[in-house]
PDB file of C-alpha atoms in Angstrom:
ATOM      1  CA  UNK Y   1      79.400  41.352  57.454  1.00  0.00           C
ATOM      2  CA  UNK Y   2      80.974  38.327  55.837  1.00  0.00           C
ATOM      3  CA  UNK Y   3      83.236  35.689  57.342  1.00  0.00           C
ATOM      4  CA  UNK Y   4      86.314  37.919  57.345  1.00  0.00           C
ATOM      5  CA  UNK Y   5      84.409  40.659  59.166  1.00  0.00           C
ATOM      6  CA  UNK Y   6      83.158  38.342  61.892  1.00  0.00           C
ATOM      7  CA  UNK Y   7      86.530  36.647  62.260  1.00  0.00           C
ATOM      8  CA  UNK Y   8      88.119  40.045  62.943  1.00  0.00           C
ATOM      9  CA  UNK Y   9      85.946  40.548  66.059  1.00  0.00           C
ATOM     10  CA  UNK Y  10      87.784  39.906  69.344  1.00  0.00           C
ATOM     11  CA  UNK Y  11      85.362  41.578  71.765  1.00  0.00           C
ATOM     12  CA  UNK Y  12      81.882  43.082  71.611  1.00  0.00           C
ATOM     13  CA  UNK Y  13      80.009  45.329  74.043  1.00  0.00           C
ATOM     14  CA  UNK Y  14      76.528  46.776  73.734  1.00  0.00           C
ATOM     15  CA  UNK Y  15      73.785  48.433  75.744  1.00  0.00           C
ATOM     16  CA  UNK Y  16      70.136  49.276  75.255  1.00  0.00           C
ATOM     17  CA  UNK Y  17      66.723  48.349  76.593  1.00  0.00           C
ATOM     18  CA  UNK Y  18      64.499  45.365  77.263  1.00  0.00           C
ATOM     19  CA  UNK Y  19      60.715  45.197  77.679  1.00  0.00           C
ATOM     20  CA  UNK Y  20      57.980  42.655  78.398  1.00  0.00           C
ATOM     21  CA  UNK Y  21      54.957  44.443  76.891  1.00  0.00           C
ATOM     22  CA  UNK Y  22      52.204  42.215  78.273  1.00  0.00           C
ATOM     23  CA  UNK Y  23      53.372  42.815  81.855  1.00  0.00           C
ATOM     24  CA  UNK Y  24      54.293  46.513  81.473  1.00  0.00           C
ATOM     25  CA  UNK Y  25      57.868  45.678  82.480  1.00  0.00           C
ATOM     26  CA  UNK Y  26      60.857  47.530  81.052  1.00  0.00           C
ATOM     27  CA  UNK Y  27      64.490  48.097  81.862  1.00  0.00           C
ATOM     28  CA  UNK Y  28      68.074  48.139  80.664  1.00  0.00           C
ATOM     29  CA  UNK Y  29      70.011  45.523  78.719  1.00  0.00           C
ATOM     30  CA  UNK Y  30      73.773  45.121  78.547  1.00  0.00           C
ATOM     31  CA  UNK Y  31      75.844  42.535  76.735  1.00  0.00           C
ATOM     32  CA  UNK Y  32      79.566  41.883  76.386  1.00  0.00           C
ATOM     33  CA  UNK Y  33      81.537  38.974  75.038  1.00  0.00           C
ATOM     34  CA  UNK Y  34      84.843  37.622  73.835  1.00  0.00           C
ATOM     35  CA  UNK Y  35      85.591  34.313  72.125  1.00  0.00           C
ATOM     36  CA  UNK Y  36      85.328  32.418  75.450  1.00  0.00           C
ATOM     37  CA  UNK Y  37      83.315  34.771  77.665  1.00  0.00           C
ATOM     38  CA  UNK Y  38      79.784  36.106  77.570  1.00  0.00           C
ATOM     39  CA  UNK Y  39      77.686  38.290  79.853  1.00  0.00           C
ATOM     40  CA  UNK Y  40      74.117  39.533  79.392  1.00  0.00           C
ATOM     41  CA  UNK Y  41      72.392  41.529  82.109  1.00  0.00           C
ATOM     42  CA  UNK Y  42      68.804  42.738  82.311  1.00  0.00           C
ATOM     43  CA  UNK Y  43      67.645  45.130  85.054  1.00  0.00           C
ATOM     44  CA  UNK Y  44      63.831  45.147  85.130  1.00  0.00           C
ATOM     45  CA  UNK Y  45      61.218  47.479  86.626  1.00  0.00           C
ATOM     46  CA  UNK Y  46      57.438  47.528  86.523  1.00  0.00           C
ATOM     47  CA  UNK Y  47      54.593  45.524  88.015  1.00  0.00           C
ATOM     48  CA  UNK Y  48      55.998  43.587  90.982  1.00  0.00           C
ATOM     49  CA  UNK Y  49      59.607  44.171  89.921  1.00  0.00           C
ATOM     50  CA  UNK Y  50      61.871  46.882  91.265  1.00  0.00           C
ATOM     51  CA  UNK Y  51      65.407  46.587  89.988  1.00  0.00           C
ATOM     52  CA  UNK Y  52      65.152  42.831  89.383  1.00  0.00           C
ATOM     53  CA  UNK Y  53      68.230  41.332  87.748  1.00  0.00           C
ATOM     54  CA  UNK Y  54      68.499  38.499  85.242  1.00  0.00           C
ATOM     55  CA  UNK Y  55      72.140  37.889  84.410  1.00  0.00           C
ATOM     56  CA  UNK Y  56      73.494  35.096  82.239  1.00  0.00           C
ATOM     57  CA  UNK Y  57      77.148  34.330  81.682  1.00  0.00           C
ATOM     58  CA  UNK Y  58      79.699  32.089  80.074  1.00  0.00           C
ATOM     59  CA  UNK Y  59      83.220  31.612  81.370  1.00  0.00           C
ATOM     60  CA  UNK Y  60      84.994  29.086  79.198  1.00  0.00           C
ATOM     61  CA  UNK Y  61      82.819  25.967  79.233  1.00  0.00           C
ATOM     62  CA  UNK Y  62      80.846  27.050  82.318  1.00  0.00           C
ATOM     63  CA  UNK Y  63      77.348  28.534  81.834  1.00  0.00           C
ATOM     64  CA  UNK Y  64      75.582  30.206  84.755  1.00  0.00           C
ATOM     65  CA  UNK Y  65      72.644  32.439  85.648  1.00  0.00           C
ATOM     66  CA  UNK Y  66      71.957  34.898  88.465  1.00  0.00           C
ATOM     67  CA  UNK Y  67      68.470  36.206  89.271  1.00  0.00           C
ATOM     68  CA  UNK Y  68      66.865  38.248  92.056  1.00  0.00           C
ATOM     69  CA  UNK Y  69      66.318  41.723  93.478  1.00  0.00           C
ATOM     70  CA  UNK Y  70      66.767  43.744  96.683  1.00  0.00           C
ATOM     71  CA  UNK Y  71      70.007  41.930  97.519  1.00  0.00           C
ATOM     72  CA  UNK Y  72      68.241  38.553  97.422  1.00  0.00           C
ATOM     73  CA  UNK Y  73      69.840  36.625  94.582  1.00  0.00           C
ATOM     74  CA  UNK Y  74      69.899  33.031  93.399  1.00  0.00           C
ATOM     75  CA  UNK Y  75      72.680  31.642  91.249  1.00  0.00           C
ATOM     76  CA  UNK Y  76      72.824  28.370  89.376  1.00  0.00           C
ATOM     77  CA  UNK Y  77      74.991  26.503  86.932  1.00  0.00           C
ATOM     78  CA  UNK Y  78      73.384  25.576  83.621  1.00  0.00           C
ATOM     79  CA  UNK Y  79      74.013  21.957  82.732  1.00  0.00           C
ATOM     80  CA  UNK Y  80      73.027  19.263  80.271  1.00  0.00           C
ATOM     81  CA  UNK Y  81      71.426  20.080  76.935  1.00  0.00           C
ATOM     82  CA  UNK Y  82      70.737  23.679  77.955  1.00  0.00           C
ATOM     83  CA  UNK Y  83      74.437  24.204  78.665  1.00  0.00           C
ATOM     84  CA  UNK Y  84      75.411  22.701  75.322  1.00  0.00           C
ATOM     85  CA  UNK Y  85      72.904  24.916  73.516  1.00  0.00           C
ATOM     86  CA  UNK Y  86      74.178  28.003  75.340  1.00  0.00           C
ATOM     87  CA  UNK Y  87      77.798  27.216  74.431  1.00  0.00           C
ATOM     88  CA  UNK Y  88      76.733  27.141  70.784  1.00  0.00           C
ATOM     89  CA  UNK Y  89      74.651  30.292  70.988  1.00  0.00           C
ATOM     90  CA  UNK Y  90      77.065  32.417  73.020  1.00  0.00           C
ATOM     91  CA  UNK Y  91      79.445  32.846  70.096  1.00  0.00           C
ATOM     92  CA  UNK Y  92      79.998  35.854  67.872  1.00  0.00           C
ATOM     93  CA  UNK Y  93      78.341  33.982  65.019  1.00  0.00           C
ATOM     94  CA  UNK Y  94      77.425  30.305  65.322  1.00  0.00           C
ATOM     95  CA  UNK Y  95      76.951  30.100  61.552  1.00  0.00           C
ATOM     96  CA  UNK Y  96      80.683  30.464  60.888  1.00  0.00           C
ATOM     97  CA  UNK Y  97      81.250  26.803  61.764  1.00  0.00           C
ATOM     98  CA  UNK Y  98      78.225  24.920  60.494  1.00  0.00           C
ATOM     99  CA  UNK Y  99      79.873  21.500  60.658  1.00  0.00           C
ATOM    100  CA  UNK Y 100      80.782  21.942  64.316  1.00  0.00           C
ATOM    101  CA  UNK Y 101      77.404  23.300  65.392  1.00  0.00           C
ATOM    102  CA  UNK Y 102      74.882  21.456  63.202  1.00  0.00           C
ATOM    103  CA  UNK Y 103      74.376  17.957  61.853  1.00  0.00           C
ATOM    104  CA  UNK Y 104      72.156  19.087  58.988  1.00  0.00           C
ATOM    105  CA  UNK Y 105      71.783  22.334  57.050  1.00  0.00           C
ATOM    106  CA  UNK Y 106      69.323  22.415  54.171  1.00  0.00           C
ATOM    107  CA  UNK Y 107      67.321  25.001  52.233  1.00  0.00           C
ATOM    108  CA  UNK Y 108      63.737  23.760  52.492  1.00  0.00           C
ATOM    109  CA  UNK Y 109      61.621  26.588  51.105  1.00  0.00           C
ATOM    110  CA  UNK Y 110      61.371  30.145  49.864  1.00  0.00           C
ATOM    111  CA  UNK Y 111      58.968  32.330  51.853  1.00  0.00           C
ATOM    112  CA  UNK Y 112      57.929  35.971  51.810  1.00  0.00           C
ATOM    113  CA  UNK Y 113      58.227  37.905  55.087  1.00  0.00           C
ATOM    114  CA  UNK Y 114      56.864  41.448  55.151  1.00  0.00           C
ATOM    115  CA  UNK Y 115      57.308  41.713  51.404  1.00  0.00           C
ATOM    116  CA  UNK Y 116      60.854  40.304  51.456  1.00  0.00           C
ATOM    117  CA  UNK Y 117      61.745  37.052  49.712  1.00  0.00           C
ATOM    118  CA  UNK Y 118      63.623  34.787  52.136  1.00  0.00           C
ATOM    119  CA  UNK Y 119      65.320  31.413  52.055  1.00  0.00           C
ATOM    120  CA  UNK Y 120      64.017  29.112  54.792  1.00  0.00           C
ATOM    121  CA  UNK Y 121      66.938  27.022  56.018  1.00  0.00           C
ATOM    122  CA  UNK Y 122      66.567  24.001  58.290  1.00  0.00           C
ATOM    123  CA  UNK Y 123      69.417  23.584  60.783  1.00  0.00           C
ATOM    124  CA  UNK Y 124      69.585  20.623  63.162  1.00  0.00           C
ATOM    125  CA  UNK Y 125      71.786  21.441  66.169  1.00  0.00           C
ATOM    126  CA  UNK Y 126      74.421  18.862  66.988  1.00  0.00           C
ATOM    127  CA  UNK Y 127      73.664  18.925  70.716  1.00  0.00           C
ATOM    128  CA  UNK Y 128      69.947  18.219  70.192  1.00  0.00           C
ATOM    129  CA  UNK Y 129      69.310  16.275  66.976  1.00  0.00           C
ATOM    130  CA  UNK Y 130      65.597  15.888  67.783  1.00  0.00           C
ATOM    131  CA  UNK Y 131      65.004  19.638  67.563  1.00  0.00           C
ATOM    132  CA  UNK Y 132      64.576  21.746  64.448  1.00  0.00           C
ATOM    133  CA  UNK Y 133      65.788  25.296  63.931  1.00  0.00           C
ATOM    134  CA  UNK Y 134      64.573  27.260  60.928  1.00  0.00           C
ATOM    135  CA  UNK Y 135      66.335  30.433  59.856  1.00  0.00           C
ATOM    136  CA  UNK Y 136      64.963  32.838  57.290  1.00  0.00           C
ATOM    137  CA  UNK Y 137      67.561  34.765  55.278  1.00  0.00           C
ATOM    138  CA  UNK Y 138      66.852  37.787  53.087  1.00  0.00           C
ATOM    139  CA  UNK Y 139      67.724  36.537  49.597  1.00  0.00           C
ATOM    140  CA  UNK Y 140      69.182  39.891  48.551  1.00  0.00           C
ATOM    141  CA  UNK Y 141      71.181  40.938  51.601  1.00  0.00           C
ATOM    142  CA  UNK Y 142      71.805  37.565  53.230  1.00  0.00           C
ATOM    143  CA  UNK Y 143      70.728  38.993  56.594  1.00  0.00           C
ATOM    144  CA  UNK Y 144      68.783  36.757  58.960  1.00  0.00           C
ATOM    145  CA  UNK Y 145      65.244  38.030  59.566  1.00  0.00           C
ATOM    146  CA  UNK Y 146      63.662  35.315  61.679  1.00  0.00           C
ATOM    147  CA  UNK Y 147      64.286  32.055  63.512  1.00  0.00           C
ATOM    148  CA  UNK Y 148      61.799  29.411  64.622  1.00  0.00           C
ATOM    149  CA  UNK Y 149      62.928  26.721  67.056  1.00  0.00           C
ATOM    150  CA  UNK Y 150      60.873  23.559  67.460  1.00  0.00           C
ATOM    151  CA  UNK Y 151      61.575  21.266  70.413  1.00  0.00           C
ATOM    152  CA  UNK Y 152      59.568  18.351  71.751  1.00  0.00           C
ATOM    153  CA  UNK Y 153      57.242  19.295  74.587  1.00  0.00           C
ATOM    154  CA  UNK Y 154      57.575  23.052  74.076  1.00  0.00           C
ATOM    155  CA  UNK Y 155      55.663  25.540  71.910  1.00  0.00           C
ATOM    156  CA  UNK Y 156      57.627  26.887  68.933  1.00  0.00           C
ATOM    157  CA  UNK Y 157      59.991  29.704  69.872  1.00  0.00           C
ATOM    158  CA  UNK Y 158      60.201  32.506  67.330  1.00  0.00           C
ATOM    159  CA  UNK Y 159      62.595  35.451  67.184  1.00  0.00           C
ATOM    160  CA  UNK Y 160      62.403  38.338  64.717  1.00  0.00           C
ATOM    161  CA  UNK Y 161      65.425  40.490  63.909  1.00  0.00           C
ATOM    162  CA  UNK Y 162      65.087  44.046  62.616  1.00  0.00           C
ATOM    163  CA  UNK Y 163      66.762  47.457  62.434  1.00  0.00           C
ATOM    164  CA  UNK Y 164      70.108  46.306  61.087  1.00  0.00           C
ATOM    165  CA  UNK Y 165      73.016  48.726  61.396  1.00  0.00           C
ATOM    166  CA  UNK Y 166      76.668  48.566  60.475  1.00  0.00           C
ATOM    167  CA  UNK Y 167      79.236  48.410  63.249  1.00  0.00           C
ATOM    168  CA  UNK Y 168      82.752  48.357  61.851  1.00  0.00           C
ATOM    169  CA  UNK Y 169      83.099  45.412  59.442  1.00  0.00           C
ATOM    170  CA  UNK Y 170      79.761  43.752  60.312  1.00  0.00           C
ATOM    171  CA  UNK Y 171      76.035  44.408  60.211  1.00  0.00           C
ATOM    172  CA  UNK Y 172      73.989  43.520  63.291  1.00  0.00           C
ATOM    173  CA  UNK Y 173      70.301  43.650  64.089  1.00  0.00           C
ATOM    174  CA  UNK Y 174      69.600  46.132  66.878  1.00  0.00           C
ATOM    175  CA  UNK Y 175      66.140  44.824  67.774  1.00  0.00           C
ATOM    176  CA  UNK Y 176      65.040  41.285  68.659  1.00  0.00           C
ATOM    177  CA  UNK Y 177      61.400  40.396  69.254  1.00  0.00           C
ATOM    178  CA  UNK Y 178      60.932  37.056  70.995  1.00  0.00           C
ATOM    179  CA  UNK Y 179      57.515  35.689  70.094  1.00  0.00           C
ATOM    180  CA  UNK Y 180      55.055  33.042  71.238  1.00  0.00           C
ATOM    181  CA  UNK Y 181      51.705  32.515  69.539  1.00  0.00           C
ATOM    182  CA  UNK Y 182      52.234  35.625  67.426  1.00  0.00           C
ATOM    183  CA  UNK Y 183      52.624  37.855  70.487  1.00  0.00           C
ATOM    184  CA  UNK Y 184      55.777  39.654  71.614  1.00  0.00           C
ATOM    185  CA  UNK Y 185      57.001  38.048  74.824  1.00  0.00           C
ATOM    186  CA  UNK Y 186      60.154  40.137  75.102  1.00  0.00           C
ATOM    187  CA  UNK Y 187      61.754  42.913  73.044  1.00  0.00           C
ATOM    188  CA  UNK Y 188      65.496  43.520  73.292  1.00  0.00           C
ATOM    189  CA  UNK Y 189      66.935  46.637  71.634  1.00  0.00           C
ATOM    190  CA  UNK Y 190      70.721  46.899  71.711  1.00  0.00           C
ATOM    191  CA  UNK Y 191      71.411  50.058  69.746  1.00  0.00           C
ATOM    192  CA  UNK Y 192      75.012  50.793  70.681  1.00  0.00           C
ATOM    193  CA  UNK Y 193      77.810  48.326  70.014  1.00  0.00           C
ATOM    194  CA  UNK Y 194      81.538  48.779  70.507  1.00  0.00           C
ATOM    195  CA  UNK Y 195      83.934  46.290  68.925  1.00  0.00           C
ATOM    196  CA  UNK Y 196      87.430  45.176  69.877  1.00  0.00           C
ATOM    197  CA  UNK Y 197      87.764  47.289  73.007  1.00  0.00           C
ATOM    198  CA  UNK Y 198      89.034  45.806  76.314  1.00  0.00           C
ATOM    199  CA  UNK Y 199      86.264  44.239  78.383  1.00  0.00           C
ATOM    200  CA  UNK Y 200      85.722  45.100  82.056  1.00  0.00           C
ATOM    201  CA  UNK Y 201      87.412  42.704  84.476  1.00  0.00           C
ATOM    202  CA  UNK Y 202      83.985  41.739  85.845  1.00  0.00           C
ATOM    203  CA  UNK Y 203      83.392  39.524  82.819  1.00  0.00           C
ATOM    204  CA  UNK Y 204      85.847  37.044  84.348  1.00  0.00           C
ATOM    205  CA  UNK Y 205      83.741  36.780  87.530  1.00  0.00           C
ATOM    206  CA  UNK Y 206      80.924  34.308  88.163  1.00  0.00           C
TER     207      UNK Y 206
END
């Protein structure tokens, strides 16, 4: 969807699955958000995990995370550069306000991905000008197919976006593969989205 489609979104809710293939771990994934709130919850089983929870949230300018299992949970506030990055990422579409979110946006190459011609766009996030984010857009559809994030002291982080579907006025990918060294670290498949419906009151809790 274009700018008008994204700007019409007030709330978003979705559910699906998450897996960590190398560890034979799988479970459920749920996400919900408004313009100032965000909640993503994974419930994981397999290997040593039995109903383990990883929950991340945004309430206004506060970013937090809750992890644990068997009623033993640890919560923490996310601060510093990680908080600033999360505030940028936990939006409906961070690309709607490029000037606010990035100090530099530049087409640097044209590359083929799985037979599709893409524009490789360099984006330098405002909160971390030493990092580099590359986004690959399908030249025909304009849909984003891949991101690569390069940060000092960390291996490149790659995400691949597939299985786009239309939900109301927008198209969204329903599968995200998070990669390291060419291997899938985590696969998130959110196949059901509901737009502009009231969110549960729990989204206001931390």
